[in-house]
């Protein structure tokens, strides 16, 4: 063999090895991303159905107490994660948090909004069920645009406003179809609108409060839930839920408390898997995944309840989900143009923390 032939064979062999390594790394990366997305879907869908089960309990009409207990579980899990991080530093990564009264006061305005968000969210789920839940609290994107203009003085492009119009059209069509089917709960719709507004305010206040917790989402989670636990106590007293809890027949039933604790665990886990999905994909991909998850969640609820829905009812869901995904895509494109030196007007439009989340999550 000539030296040129030997060299050519050696190079072709190296290319084959590099190609094999590239294919193997691509497969591993694809499997890892698929596993993360599947975990997010499982945790998110399970959490929604579990909360619906807990809140739909006709014997215990105490949604504030259920939400309060989930906040207590979250605080306990934060302490546990800190302990595990100290014991296994290379395995568990969790920031060390010591309660500071000054930081707690700085987080307090966000905690008030946070209480409204989780309470109205659970009340919406209680009255409308899982099937209509996606549409019921779909206006968070619309409120994001409204509050960004009122509070932050940020303008929004025409394309983004068109997406908001599609979402609002889907919302009203969904309400109309629920009314025609005889299953509409105006209380559920009312709480859904309040939940959507609270989600938007939570995104804005999160942006303002983040420096107080050194930009750590877990520190914010810790202080938010401690404040929420304290603030929930007078609310539970005022709304008379203490008597309802005291007279509950299953108060000493371990299976009931097991389900309550499991709801708190999934509530804590959703924050972790959401961050994990964004880390391994992107905010835009996370939104697309959330849209698909919301669609699957609605289909599962309809099939599980053996419901029959009209074509216009399904159209309303598609309008809400499609409009939400289109809005995120439009905003991401505008941010890319800004990053590459685009028009100055688009620099006024920034994606809020809450806009990474799909209304159906």
mmCIF file with all atom_site columns, N, CA and C in Angstrom, residues 8-39:
data_model
loop_
_atom_site.group_PDB
_atom_site.id
_atom_site.type_symbol
_atom_site.label_atom_id
_atom_site.label_alt_id
_atom_site.label_comp_id
_atom_site.label_asym_id
_atom_site.label_entity_id
_atom_site.label_seq_id
_atom_site.pdbx_PDB_ins_code
_atom_site.Cartn_x
_atom_site.Cartn_y
_atom_site.Cartn_z
_atom_site.occupancy
_atom_site.B_iso_or_equiv
_atom_site.pdbx_formal_charge
_atom_site.auth_seq_id
_atom_site.auth_comp_id
_atom_site.auth_asym_id
_atom_site.auth_atom_id
_atom_site.pdbx_PDB_model_num
ATOM 1  N N  . UNK A 1 8  ? -5.130  7.884  3.974  1.00 0.00 ? 8  UNK A N  1
ATOM 2  C CA . UNK A 1 8  ? -6.549  8.030  3.674  1.00 0.00 ? 8  UNK A CA 1
ATOM 3  C C  . UNK A 1 8  ? -7.381  7.063  4.512  1.00 0.00 ? 8  UNK A C  1
ATOM 4  N N  . UNK A 1 9  ? -6.905  5.832  4.668  1.00 0.00 ? 9  UNK A N  1
ATOM 5  C CA . UNK A 1 9  ? -7.607  4.835  5.485  1.00 0.00 ? 9  UNK A CA 1
ATOM 6  C C  . UNK A 1 9  ? -7.658  5.262  6.951  1.00 0.00 ? 9  UNK A C  1
ATOM 7  N N  . UNK A 1 10 ? -6.532  5.798  7.421  1.00 0.00 ? 10 UNK A N  1
ATOM 8  C CA . UNK A 1 10 ? -6.471  6.231  8.823  1.00 0.00 ? 10 UNK A CA 1
ATOM 9  C C  . UNK A 1 10 ? -7.450  7.375  9.077  1.00 0.00 ? 10 UNK A C  1
ATOM 10 N N  . UNK A 1 11 ? -7.490  8.345  8.150  1.00 0.00 ? 11 UNK A N  1
ATOM 11 C CA . UNK A 1 11 ? -8.391  9.485  8.292  1.00 0.00 ? 11 UNK A CA 1
ATOM 12 C C  . UNK A 1 11 ? -9.849  9.063  8.231  1.00 0.00 ? 11 UNK A C  1
ATOM 13 N N  . UNK A 1 12 ? -10.159 8.165  7.297  1.00 0.00 ? 12 UNK A N  1
ATOM 14 C CA . UNK A 1 12 ? -11.544 7.687  7.191  1.00 0.00 ? 12 UNK A CA 1
ATOM 15 C C  . UNK A 1 12 ? -11.967 6.942  8.443  1.00 0.00 ? 12 UNK A C  1
ATOM 16 N N  . UNK A 1 13 ? -10.997 6.200  9.051  1.00 0.00 ? 13 UNK A N  1
ATOM 17 C CA . UNK A 1 13 ? -11.291 5.491  10.298 1.00 0.00 ? 13 UNK A CA 1
ATOM 18 C C  . UNK A 1 13 ? -11.570 6.464  11.430 1.00 0.00 ? 13 UNK A C  1
ATOM 19 N N  . UNK A 1 14 ? -10.784 7.565  11.484 1.00 0.00 ? 14 UNK A N  1
ATOM 20 C CA . UNK A 1 14 ? -10.982 8.579  12.523 1.00 0.00 ? 14 UNK A CA 1
ATOM 21 C C  . UNK A 1 14 ? -12.331 9.262  12.363 1.00 0.00 ? 14 UNK A C  1
ATOM 22 N N  . UNK A 1 15 ? -12.726 9.535  11.090 1.00 0.00 ? 15 UNK A N  1
ATOM 23 C CA . UNK A 1 15 ? -14.023 10.161 10.836 1.00 0.00 ? 15 UNK A CA 1
ATOM 24 C C  . UNK A 1 15 ? -15.161 9.259  11.290 1.00 0.00 ? 15 UNK A C  1
ATOM 25 N N  . UNK A 1 16 ? -15.002 7.953  11.064 1.00 0.00 ? 16 UNK A N  1
ATOM 26 C CA . UNK A 1 16 ? -16.033 6.987  11.472 1.00 0.00 ? 16 UNK A CA 1
ATOM 27 C C  . UNK A 1 16 ? -16.183 6.974  12.988 1.00 0.00 ? 16 UNK A C  1
ATOM 28 N N  . UNK A 1 17 ? -15.035 7.027  13.700 1.00 0.00 ? 17 UNK A N  1
ATOM 29 C CA . UNK A 1 17 ? -15.062 7.026  15.168 1.00 0.00 ? 17 UNK A CA 1
ATOM 30 C C  . UNK A 1 17 ? -15.731 8.289  15.687 1.00 0.00 ? 17 UNK A C  1
ATOM 31 N N  . UNK A 1 18 ? -15.339 9.457  15.083 1.00 0.00 ? 18 UNK A N  1
ATOM 32 C CA . UNK A 1 18 ? -15.934 10.723 15.506 1.00 0.00 ? 18 UNK A CA 1
ATOM 33 C C  . UNK A 1 18 ? -17.438 10.749 15.238 1.00 0.00 ? 18 UNK A C  1
ATOM 34 N N  . UNK A 1 19 ? -17.828 10.192 14.085 1.00 0.00 ? 19 UNK A N  1
ATOM 35 C CA . UNK A 1 19 ? -19.250 10.147 13.745 1.00 0.00 ? 19 UNK A CA 1
ATOM 36 C C  . UNK A 1 19 ? -20.013 9.269  14.723 1.00 0.00 ? 19 UNK A C  1
ATOM 37 N N  . UNK A 1 20 ? -19.405 8.120  15.097 1.00 0.00 ? 20 UNK A N  1
ATOM 38 C CA . UNK A 1 20 ? -20.061 7.224  16.062 1.00 0.00 ? 20 UNK A CA 1
ATOM 39 C C  . UNK A 1 20 ? -20.218 7.907  17.419 1.00 0.00 ? 20 UNK A C  1
ATOM 40 N N  . UNK A 1 21 ? -19.146 8.622  17.850 1.00 0.00 ? 21 UNK A N  1
ATOM 41 C CA . UNK A 1 21 ? -19.203 9.326  19.129 1.00 0.00 ? 21 UNK A CA 1
ATOM 42 C C  . UNK A 1 21 ? -20.262 10.421 19.095 1.00 0.00 ? 21 UNK A C  1
ATOM 43 N N  . UNK A 1 22 ? -20.344 11.118 17.955 1.00 0.00 ? 22 UNK A N  1
ATOM 44 C CA . UNK A 1 22 ? -21.338 12.184 17.809 1.00 0.00 ? 22 UNK A CA 1
ATOM 45 C C  . UNK A 1 22 ? -22.755 11.624 17.869 1.00 0.00 ? 22 UNK A C  1
ATOM 46 N N  . UNK A 1 23 ? -22.993 10.503 17.177 1.00 0.00 ? 23 UNK A N  1
ATOM 47 C CA . UNK A 1 23 ? -24.317 9.870  17.186 1.00 0.00 ? 23 UNK A CA 1
ATOM 48 C C  . UNK A 1 23 ? -24.684 9.387  18.579 1.00 0.00 ? 23 UNK A C  1
ATOM 49 N N  . UNK A 1 24 ? -23.673 8.817  19.282 1.00 0.00 ? 24 UNK A N  1
ATOM 50 C CA . UNK A 1 24 ? -23.932 8.318  20.638 1.00 0.00 ? 24 UNK A CA 1
ATOM 51 C C  . UNK A 1 24 ? -24.272 9.468  21.583 1.00 0.00 ? 24 UNK A C  1
ATOM 52 N N  . UNK A 1 25 ? -23.524 10.583 21.501 1.00 0.00 ? 25 UNK A N  1
ATOM 53 C CA . UNK A 1 25 ? -23.797 11.725 22.371 1.00 0.00 ? 25 UNK A CA 1
ATOM 54 C C  . UNK A 1 25 ? -25.156 12.347 22.032 1.00 0.00 ? 25 UNK A C  1
ATOM 55 N N  . UNK A 1 26 ? -25.526 12.364 20.747 1.00 0.00 ? 26 UNK A N  1
ATOM 56 C CA . UNK A 1 26 ? -26.824 12.897 20.334 1.00 0.00 ? 26 UNK A CA 1
ATOM 57 C C  . UNK A 1 26 ? -27.957 12.040 20.902 1.00 0.00 ? 26 UNK A C  1
ATOM 58 N N  . UNK A 1 27 ? -27.791 10.729 20.838 1.00 0.00 ? 27 UNK A N  1
ATOM 59 C CA . UNK A 1 27 ? -28.812 9.809  21.363 1.00 0.00 ? 27 UNK A CA 1
ATOM 60 C C  . UNK A 1 27 ? -28.969 9.991  22.872 1.00 0.00 ? 27 UNK A C  1
ATOM 61 N N  . UNK A 1 28 ? -27.826 10.081 23.577 1.00 0.00 ? 28 UNK A N  1
ATOM 62 C CA . UNK A 1 28 ? -27.879 10.266 25.032 1.00 0.00 ? 28 UNK A CA 1
ATOM 63 C C  . UNK A 1 28 ? -28.556 11.583 25.392 1.00 0.00 ? 28 UNK A C  1
ATOM 64 N N  . UNK A 1 29 ? -28.225 12.630 24.635 1.00 0.00 ? 29 UNK A N  1
ATOM 65 C CA . UNK A 1 29 ? -28.829 13.941 24.894 1.00 0.00 ? 29 UNK A CA 1
ATOM 66 C C  . UNK A 1 29 ? -30.331 13.899 24.626 1.00 0.00 ? 29 UNK A C  1
ATOM 67 N N  . UNK A 1 30 ? -30.720 13.233 23.546 1.00 0.00 ? 30 UNK A N  1
ATOM 68 C CA . UNK A 1 30 ? -32.146 13.123 23.204 1.00 0.00 ? 30 UNK A CA 1
ATOM 69 C C  . UNK A 1 30 ? -32.904 12.333 24.266 1.00 0.00 ? 30 UNK A C  1
ATOM 70 N N  . UNK A 1 31 ? -32.295 11.241 24.748 1.00 0.00 ? 31 UNK A N  1
ATOM 71 C CA . UNK A 1 31 ? -32.923 10.421 25.793 1.00 0.00 ? 31 UNK A CA 1
ATOM 72 C C  . UNK A 1 31 ? -33.059 11.224 27.081 1.00 0.00 ? 31 UNK A C  1
ATOM 73 N N  . UNK A 1 32 ? -32.018 12.017 27.426 1.00 0.00 ? 32 UNK A N  1
ATOM 74 C CA . UNK A 1 32 ? -32.048 12.828 28.640 1.00 0.00 ? 32 UNK A CA 1
ATOM 75 C C  . UNK A 1 32 ? -33.157 13.878 28.562 1.00 0.00 ? 32 UNK A C  1
ATOM 76 N N  . UNK A 1 33 ? -33.267 14.544 27.406 1.00 0.00 ? 33 UNK A N  1
ATOM 77 C CA . UNK A 1 33 ? -34.306 15.567 27.226 1.00 0.00 ? 33 UNK A CA 1
ATOM 78 C C  . UNK A 1 33 ? -35.700 14.934 27.285 1.00 0.00 ? 33 UNK A C  1
ATOM 79 N N  . UNK A 1 34 ? -35.856 13.773 26.640 1.00 0.00 ? 34 UNK A N  1
ATOM 80 C CA . UNK A 1 34 ? -37.151 13.074 26.654 1.00 0.00 ? 34 UNK A CA 1
ATOM 81 C C  . UNK A 1 34 ? -37.534 12.683 28.080 1.00 0.00 ? 34 UNK A C  1
ATOM 82 N N  . UNK A 1 35 ? -36.539 12.245 28.871 1.00 0.00 ? 35 UNK A N  1
ATOM 83 C CA . UNK A 1 35 ? -36.806 11.849 30.257 1.00 0.00 ? 35 UNK A CA 1
ATOM 84 C C  . UNK A 1 35 ? -37.227 13.054 31.098 1.00 0.00 ? 35 UNK A C  1
ATOM 85 N N  . UNK A 1 36 ? -36.571 14.195 30.891 1.00 0.00 ? 36 UNK A N  1
ATOM 86 C CA . UNK A 1 36 ? -36.900 15.413 31.640 1.00 0.00 ? 36 UNK A CA 1
ATOM 87 C C  . UNK A 1 36 ? -38.306 15.899 31.288 1.00 0.00 ? 36 UNK A C  1
ATOM 88 N N  . UNK A 1 37 ? -38.632 15.904 29.991 1.00 0.00 ? 37 UNK A N  1
ATOM 89 C CA . UNK A 1 37 ? -39.963 16.332 29.547 1.00 0.00 ? 37 UNK A CA 1
ATOM 90 C C  . UNK A 1 37 ? -41.047 15.395 30.090 1.00 0.00 ? 37 UNK A C  1
ATOM 91 N N  . UNK A 1 38 ? -40.767 14.088 30.055 1.00 0.00 ? 38 UNK A N  1
ATOM 92 C CA . UNK A 1 38 ? -41.725 13.099 30.581 1.00 0.00 ? 38 UNK A CA 1
ATOM 93 C C  . UNK A 1 38 ? -41.931 13.302 32.084 1.00 0.00 ? 38 UNK A C  1
ATOM 94 N N  . UNK A 1 39 ? -40.842 13.606 32.801 1.00 0.00 ? 39 UNK A N  1
ATOM 95 C CA . UNK A 1 39 ? -40.942 13.854 34.247 1.00 0.00 ? 39 UNK A CA 1
ATOM 96 C C  . UNK A 1 39 ? -41.779 15.094 34.517 1.00 0.00 ? 39 UNK A C  1
#
